[in-house]
Amino acid sequence: MEKSITFKELSQRWLSVSSLGKTYTYQQNLQSYINHLNNGIGDCKVADVKPAHIDEIIRQLYIENPNTKKPTSKKVLKNIVDCATRIFDYAIENELIYKNPARNKKKVIPKNAPTKIVSAITPEQQQLVIDTEHRAKIAAVIMMFMGLRTGEVLALEWGDIDLVNYNLSVNKRTQRISSNKYIVTEGTKNGKCRYVSIPVNLGAWLKKQKDISNSYLVVPNRNGELQSPTQWRNLWNTYQNEINYSAYCKKCVNAGLIPANKHTPAGIPRVVNTFNAHQLRHTYATLLYISGVDVLTASELLGHSNIEITLKIYTHLDKQFRELNISKFDNYIQSDLDINNI
């Protein structure tokens, strides 16, 4: 390997080696981190890259991510630094350099870099999930009340659902193998299978869905086959539009107005925020917390690889609901008690 090699050339060689046997999504994530690094040092010779170059990349991304136009989250910054560290370690192994300019750079990631927190959907949105009819509704209901991941829902078969004992076996998931193709693989994200209880009042509804289904899959495409990434994305987008239209119609009725046709050229105003599938899984975690399910049981139901992940969610929820309760207290003493002349 020539010593005049640029970082961009080296990173692609490293990627081809390190991504062998890895999933398509894993490879795409690494390429995304490399793209950020290339924006700053791609054309530099590997031997010329200094720690200050890495510092500047972190600083620029902290200020604004060129893709989102927002500050880069702490987790992504750490992943970018980790990727750079591994690439330069590869350069050291091949005797291109003798010191890694990215090592220990995680220490300089700003403490106030944003932490991405997935939020549960609101009670209004939860009711809209229940009330709005759409092909994606069954996926949304299963994610919100049984906590499955998107890949687990798309791979779910009716044979995995026991409507006699009200439980669901989560034993496989979809894996992306190209830009627009999923395959089904055995096991879940953490490699383990799990059983999730089905709320009793959802059992009858699921049975009706099974009776009218034309596929062995619970959430198939229109041909009864496994969804592709594009099909799933389009399905979810139309579902969000239908959710919004349901909310819009309710608001019109409450205001004594006649709702516009959903296909009106002027478009339907956005009256409720969109939400992604992962927020429904977080909603399930929140519902477990509110109903008093202990953290160990919640961890098993959610299929987390270790209890620390669940503890982190529960700790955040504990803080969130404690602040909410204090807010209720403040509102009470301000509105219901006369303390102005205390």
Short mmCIF file of C-alpha atoms in Angstrom, two decimals:
data_model
loop_
_atom_site.label_atom_id
_atom_site.label_comp_id
_atom_site.label_asym_id
_atom_site.label_seq_id
_atom_site.Cartn_x
_atom_site.Cartn_y
_atom_site.Cartn_z
CA MET A 1 0.00 0.00 0.00
CA GLU A 2 1.59 3.26 -1.15
CA LYS A 3 2.39 5.94 1.43
CA SER A 4 0.91 8.71 -0.77
CA ILE A 5 -2.60 7.25 -0.46
CA THR A 6 -5.37 9.71 0.42
CA PHE A 7 -7.80 9.22 3.27
CA LYS A 8 -10.67 8.75 0.80
CA GLU A 9 -8.81 5.92 -0.95
CA LEU A 10 -7.77 4.31 2.33
CA SER A 11 -11.26 4.50 3.82
CA GLN A 12 -12.76 2.64 0.86
CA ARG A 13 -10.13 -0.09 1.11
CA TRP A 14 -10.79 -0.38 4.84
CA LEU A 15 -14.56 -0.48 4.23
CA SER A 16 -14.27 -3.32 1.73
CA VAL A 17 -12.35 -5.37 4.31
CA SER A 18 -14.29 -4.48 7.47
CA SER A 19 -17.75 -4.91 5.96
CA LEU A 20 -17.21 -8.49 4.79
CA GLY A 21 -20.08 -10.61 6.10
CA LYS A 22 -21.81 -7.59 7.63
CA THR A 23 -25.38 -6.50 6.90
CA TYR A 24 -26.30 -4.00 4.21
CA THR A 25 -27.48 -1.53 6.87
CA TYR A 26 -24.19 -1.82 8.75
CA GLN A 27 -22.25 -1.09 5.56
CA GLN A 28 -24.46 1.90 4.76
CA ASN A 29 -23.94 3.34 8.25
CA LEU A 30 -20.16 3.04 7.93
CA GLN A 31 -20.28 4.70 4.51
CA SER A 32 -22.29 7.56 6.02
CA TYR A 33 -19.63 8.12 8.72
CA ILE A 34 -16.88 7.96 6.11
CA ASN A 35 -18.67 10.55 3.97
CA HIS A 36 -18.58 12.99 6.89
CA LEU A 37 -14.87 12.36 7.35
CA ASN A 38 -14.21 12.73 3.63
CA ASN A 39 -15.79 16.18 3.66
CA GLY A 40 -12.95 17.29 5.91
CA ILE A 41 -9.93 15.11 5.10
CA GLY A 42 -10.88 13.01 2.07
CA ASP A 43 -8.25 14.55 -0.21
CA CYS A 44 -5.51 14.66 2.44
CA LYS A 45 -2.67 12.16 2.36
CA VAL A 46 -3.12 9.79 5.30
CA ALA A 47 0.31 10.69 6.66
CA ASP A 48 -0.63 14.40 6.67
CA VAL A 49 -3.77 14.09 8.80
CA LYS A 50 -3.31 15.63 12.25
CA PRO A 51 -5.44 15.51 15.42
CA ALA A 52 -6.47 19.11 14.69
CA HIS A 53 -8.16 17.94 11.48
CA ILE A 54 -10.33 15.53 13.46
CA ASP A 55 -11.09 18.26 16.00
CA GLU A 56 -12.30 20.53 13.21
CA ILE A 57 -14.55 17.82 11.73
CA ILE A 58 -16.16 17.29 15.15
CA ARG A 59 -16.56 21.05 15.63
CA GLN A 60 -18.21 21.57 12.25
CA LEU A 61 -20.59 18.63 12.69
CA TYR A 62 -21.43 19.77 16.21
CA ILE A 63 -22.51 23.11 14.77
CA GLU A 64 -24.43 21.67 11.82
CA ASN A 65 -24.84 18.32 10.13
CA PRO A 66 -24.84 19.06 6.36
CA ASN A 67 -27.54 16.41 5.82
CA THR A 68 -30.02 17.48 8.49
CA LYS A 69 -29.02 21.16 8.82
CA LYS A 70 -29.15 20.59 12.59
CA PRO A 71 -26.45 19.95 15.23
CA THR A 72 -25.17 16.35 15.06
CA SER A 73 -26.18 14.12 17.95
CA LYS A 74 -23.62 12.94 20.48
CA LYS A 75 -24.12 9.31 19.44
CA VAL A 76 -23.38 10.03 15.76
CA LEU A 77 -20.31 12.10 16.67
CA LYS A 78 -18.99 9.19 18.73
CA ASN A 79 -19.66 6.76 15.87
CA ILE A 80 -17.81 9.00 13.40
CA VAL A 81 -14.79 9.24 15.70
CA ASP A 82 -14.86 5.48 16.27
CA CYS A 83 -14.95 4.91 12.50
CA ALA A 84 -11.99 7.27 11.98
CA THR A 85 -10.05 5.53 14.76
CA ARG A 86 -10.54 2.14 13.13
CA ILE A 87 -9.48 3.44 9.71
CA PHE A 88 -6.28 4.96 11.07
CA ASP A 89 -5.55 1.78 13.05
CA TYR A 90 -5.80 -0.01 9.71
CA ALA A 91 -3.25 2.47 8.32
CA ILE A 92 -0.90 1.72 11.23
CA GLU A 93 -1.25 -2.02 10.62
CA ASN A 94 -0.16 -1.40 7.03
CA GLU A 95 2.77 0.79 8.17
CA LEU A 96 1.45 3.96 6.53
CA ILE A 97 1.54 5.95 9.79
CA TYR A 98 2.82 5.36 13.31
CA LYS A 99 0.32 7.33 15.40
CA ASN A 100 -3.46 7.46 15.22
CA PRO A 101 -4.70 11.10 14.97
CA ALA A 102 -8.27 10.12 15.89
CA ARG A 103 -7.52 8.15 19.04
CA ASN A 104 -9.12 9.54 22.19
CA LYS A 105 -11.00 12.17 20.22
CA LYS A 106 -14.24 11.07 21.90
CA LYS A 107 -12.97 13.09 24.87
CA VAL A 108 -13.37 16.34 22.93
CA ILE A 109 -16.97 15.73 21.84
CA PRO A 110 -18.94 18.61 23.41
CA LYS A 111 -20.86 17.55 26.50
CA ASN A 112 -23.84 19.60 25.36
CA ALA A 113 -24.05 17.90 21.96
CA PRO A 114 -27.71 16.89 21.55
CA THR A 115 -28.76 13.47 22.75
CA LYS A 116 -31.37 11.96 20.48
CA ILE A 117 -34.30 10.80 22.57
CA VAL A 118 -37.11 8.81 21.00
CA SER A 119 -40.42 10.03 22.40
CA ALA A 120 -43.69 8.17 22.83
CA ILE A 121 -46.62 9.37 20.77
CA THR A 122 -49.27 11.47 22.49
CA PRO A 123 -52.57 10.10 23.86
CA GLU A 124 -54.31 11.83 20.92
CA GLN A 125 -52.06 10.01 18.45
CA GLN A 126 -52.58 6.71 20.30
CA GLN A 127 -56.34 7.09 19.89
CA LEU A 128 -55.89 7.90 16.20
CA VAL A 129 -53.91 4.67 15.77
CA ILE A 130 -56.88 2.80 17.25
CA ASP A 131 -59.54 4.67 15.25
CA THR A 132 -57.96 5.13 11.81
CA GLU A 133 -58.54 2.35 9.28
CA HIS A 134 -55.60 1.66 6.98
CA ARG A 135 -53.51 -1.28 5.76
CA ALA A 136 -50.72 -0.24 8.11
CA LYS A 137 -53.00 -0.12 11.16
CA ILE A 138 -52.31 -3.72 12.19
CA ALA A 139 -48.55 -3.07 12.15
CA ALA A 140 -49.01 0.10 14.21
CA VAL A 141 -51.24 -1.63 16.76
CA ILE A 142 -48.81 -4.53 17.20
CA MET A 143 -45.86 -2.16 17.64
CA MET A 144 -47.72 0.08 20.08
CA PHE A 145 -49.30 -2.62 22.26
CA MET A 146 -46.79 -5.45 21.88
CA GLY A 147 -43.53 -3.56 21.32
CA LEU A 148 -42.24 -5.24 18.16
CA ARG A 149 -39.56 -3.61 16.03
CA THR A 150 -40.37 -2.79 12.41
CA GLY A 151 -38.31 -5.70 11.09
CA GLU A 152 -40.02 -8.07 13.51
CA VAL A 153 -43.48 -6.91 12.42
CA LEU A 154 -42.70 -7.26 8.72
CA ALA A 155 -41.46 -10.84 9.26
CA LEU A 156 -44.34 -11.79 11.56
CA GLU A 157 -46.50 -14.71 10.42
CA TRP A 158 -50.01 -15.58 11.56
CA GLY A 159 -48.57 -18.87 12.77
CA ASP A 160 -46.53 -16.89 15.33
CA ILE A 161 -49.70 -15.57 16.96
CA ASP A 162 -51.48 -17.78 19.50
CA LEU A 163 -55.01 -16.38 19.81
CA VAL A 164 -56.01 -19.06 22.31
CA ASN A 165 -53.37 -18.30 24.94
CA TYR A 166 -52.98 -14.66 23.89
CA ASN A 167 -49.28 -14.59 23.21
CA LEU A 168 -47.06 -13.82 20.27
CA SER A 169 -43.75 -15.47 19.38
CA VAL A 170 -41.08 -13.08 18.12
CA ASN A 171 -38.56 -15.38 16.46
CA LYS A 172 -37.42 -13.71 13.22
CA ARG A 173 -36.89 -10.37 11.55
CA THR A 174 -36.28 -8.81 8.16
CA GLN A 175 -32.76 -7.96 7.08
CA ARG A 176 -32.00 -5.49 4.32
CA ILE A 177 -29.65 -6.96 1.72
CA SER A 178 -29.80 -4.22 -0.92
CA SER A 179 -31.29 -0.79 -1.48
CA ASN A 180 -34.77 -2.23 -1.99
CA LYS A 181 -34.89 -5.82 -0.80
CA TYR A 182 -35.54 -7.51 2.53
CA ILE A 183 -35.06 -11.15 3.43
CA VAL A 184 -36.30 -12.91 6.56
CA THR A 185 -33.69 -14.22 8.99
CA GLU A 186 -34.17 -16.37 12.07
CA GLY A 187 -33.82 -14.75 15.49
CA THR A 188 -34.32 -11.18 16.66
CA LYS A 189 -31.91 -8.26 16.85
CA ASN A 190 -30.20 -9.64 19.95
CA GLY A 191 -30.31 -13.21 18.62
CA LYS A 192 -32.93 -14.38 21.11
CA CYS A 193 -36.56 -15.30 20.66
CA ARG A 194 -39.18 -13.94 23.03
CA TYR A 195 -42.87 -14.25 23.84
CA VAL A 196 -45.06 -11.19 24.24
CA SER A 197 -48.52 -11.12 25.80
CA ILE A 198 -51.39 -9.94 23.61
CA PRO A 199 -53.81 -7.60 25.40
CA VAL A 200 -57.03 -9.59 25.77
CA ASN A 201 -59.23 -6.93 24.20
CA LEU A 202 -57.06 -7.03 21.05
CA GLY A 203 -57.37 -10.78 20.60
CA ALA A 204 -60.80 -10.69 18.94
CA TRP A 205 -59.70 -7.87 16.63
CA LEU A 206 -56.58 -9.77 15.57
CA LYS A 207 -58.70 -12.85 14.86
CA LYS A 208 -60.89 -10.78 12.50
CA GLN A 209 -57.74 -9.53 10.74
CA LYS A 210 -56.49 -13.09 10.36
CA ASP A 211 -59.82 -14.22 8.90
CA ILE A 212 -59.73 -11.60 6.14
CA SER A 213 -56.00 -11.92 5.42
CA ASN A 214 -54.85 -13.33 2.08
CA SER A 215 -51.32 -14.10 3.27
CA TYR A 216 -49.35 -16.09 5.81
CA LEU A 217 -47.70 -12.76 6.71
CA VAL A 218 -49.42 -10.39 9.11
CA VAL A 219 -48.25 -7.24 7.26
CA PRO A 220 -47.66 -8.26 3.63
CA ASN A 221 -47.60 -6.12 0.50
CA ARG A 222 -50.67 -6.00 -1.75
CA ASN A 223 -49.64 -9.30 -3.35
CA GLY A 224 -49.48 -11.05 0.00
CA GLU A 225 -45.67 -11.20 -0.08
CA LEU A 226 -42.85 -9.71 1.95
CA GLN A 227 -42.72 -5.92 1.81
CA SER A 228 -39.77 -4.18 0.14
CA PRO A 229 -38.23 -1.13 1.84
CA THR A 230 -39.90 1.16 -0.71
CA GLN A 231 -43.29 -0.51 -0.29
CA TRP A 232 -43.08 -0.23 3.48
CA ARG A 233 -41.98 3.41 3.33
CA ASN A 234 -44.83 4.31 0.97
CA LEU A 235 -47.33 2.40 3.11
CA TRP A 236 -46.20 4.24 6.23
CA ASN A 237 -46.34 7.64 4.51
CA THR A 238 -49.92 7.08 3.31
CA TYR A 239 -50.80 5.89 6.82
CA GLN A 240 -49.47 9.12 8.32
CA ASN A 241 -51.57 11.09 5.83
CA GLU A 242 -54.65 9.07 6.78
CA ILE A 243 -53.93 9.61 10.49
CA ASN A 244 -53.74 13.35 9.84
CA TYR A 245 -56.96 13.31 7.81
CA SER A 246 -58.78 11.53 10.64
CA ALA A 247 -57.57 14.17 13.09
CA TYR A 248 -58.52 16.94 10.66
CA CYS A 249 -62.06 15.55 10.24
CA LYS A 250 -62.52 15.35 14.01
CA LYS A 251 -61.43 18.95 14.46
CA CYS A 252 -63.77 20.09 11.66
CA VAL A 253 -66.75 18.28 13.21
CA ASN A 254 -65.97 19.74 16.63
CA ALA A 255 -65.85 23.21 15.07
CA GLY A 256 -69.08 22.67 13.14
CA LEU A 257 -67.29 22.69 9.77
CA ILE A 258 -67.52 20.35 6.79
CA PRO A 259 -64.17 18.60 6.14
CA ALA A 260 -62.62 18.99 2.70
CA ASN A 261 -62.19 15.91 0.54
CA LYS A 262 -58.91 14.16 1.32
CA HIS A 263 -57.88 14.46 -2.34
CA THR A 264 -58.46 18.21 -2.57
CA PRO A 265 -55.77 19.90 -4.73
CA ALA A 266 -55.15 22.41 -1.96
CA GLY A 267 -54.12 19.58 0.35
CA ILE A 268 -55.17 18.82 3.91
CA PRO A 269 -53.54 21.01 6.58
CA ARG A 270 -51.23 19.22 8.99
CA VAL A 271 -53.12 19.15 12.30
CA VAL A 272 -51.26 16.33 14.06
CA ASN A 273 -47.53 15.59 14.05
CA THR A 274 -46.26 12.62 12.09
CA PHE A 275 -44.56 9.82 14.00
CA ASN A 276 -42.25 6.99 13.02
CA ALA A 277 -42.59 3.29 13.72
CA HIS A 278 -39.92 3.29 16.44
CA GLN A 279 -41.92 5.81 18.44
CA LEU A 280 -44.67 3.20 18.72
CA ARG A 281 -42.21 0.76 20.30
CA HIS A 282 -41.18 3.49 22.72
CA THR A 283 -44.86 4.11 23.42
CA TYR A 284 -45.14 0.45 24.42
CA ALA A 285 -42.21 0.91 26.82
CA THR A 286 -43.94 3.99 28.25
CA LEU A 287 -47.22 2.10 28.71
CA LEU A 288 -45.32 -0.68 30.52
CA TYR A 289 -43.76 1.93 32.81
CA ILE A 290 -47.06 3.70 33.53
CA SER A 291 -48.82 0.41 34.30
CA GLY A 292 -46.12 -0.51 36.83
CA VAL A 293 -44.36 -3.35 34.97
CA ASP A 294 -40.94 -3.88 36.56
CA VAL A 295 -37.83 -3.12 34.56
CA LEU A 296 -36.67 -6.76 34.29
CA THR A 297 -40.00 -7.90 32.83
CA ALA A 298 -40.07 -4.87 30.52
CA SER A 299 -36.58 -5.72 29.29
CA GLU A 300 -37.69 -9.25 28.41
CA LEU A 301 -40.87 -8.06 26.67
CA LEU A 302 -38.95 -5.46 24.65
CA GLY A 303 -36.22 -7.93 23.72
CA HIS A 304 -33.35 -5.69 24.80
CA SER A 305 -29.88 -7.22 24.65
CA ASN A 306 -29.21 -6.13 28.24
CA ILE A 307 -31.20 -4.57 31.06
CA GLU A 308 -29.10 -1.39 30.96
CA ILE A 309 -30.95 -0.31 27.80
CA THR A 310 -34.31 -0.68 29.54
CA LEU A 311 -33.02 1.02 32.68
CA LYS A 312 -31.98 4.01 30.59
CA ILE A 313 -35.51 4.30 29.16
CA TYR A 314 -37.14 3.84 32.56
CA THR A 315 -34.81 6.40 34.15
CA HIS A 316 -35.70 8.94 31.47
CA LEU A 317 -39.43 8.20 31.92
CA ASP A 318 -39.08 8.49 35.70
CA LYS A 319 -37.59 11.96 35.31
CA GLN A 320 -40.17 12.94 32.68
CA PHE A 321 -43.19 11.91 34.77
CA ARG A 322 -41.73 13.37 37.95
CA GLU A 323 -41.44 16.74 36.18
CA LEU A 324 -44.98 16.31 34.86
CA ASN A 325 -46.30 15.69 38.37
CA ILE A 326 -44.49 18.75 39.71
CA SER A 327 -45.97 20.76 36.83
CA LYS A 328 -49.46 19.61 37.85
CA PHE A 329 -48.70 20.71 41.42
CA ASP A 330 -47.55 24.15 40.24
CA ASN A 331 -50.65 24.56 38.07
CA TYR A 332 -52.88 23.59 40.99
CA ILE A 333 -51.49 26.09 43.47
CA GLN A 334 -51.54 28.82 40.83
CA SER A 335 -55.10 28.25 39.61
CA ASP A 336 -56.94 26.81 42.62
CA LEU A 337 -55.28 28.52 45.57
CA ASP A 338 -55.07 32.22 46.30
CA ILE A 339 -51.44 32.65 47.29
CA ASN A 340 -50.83 36.11 45.87
CA ASN A 341 -50.98 37.66 49.34
CA ILE A 342 -49.13 34.91 51.18
#
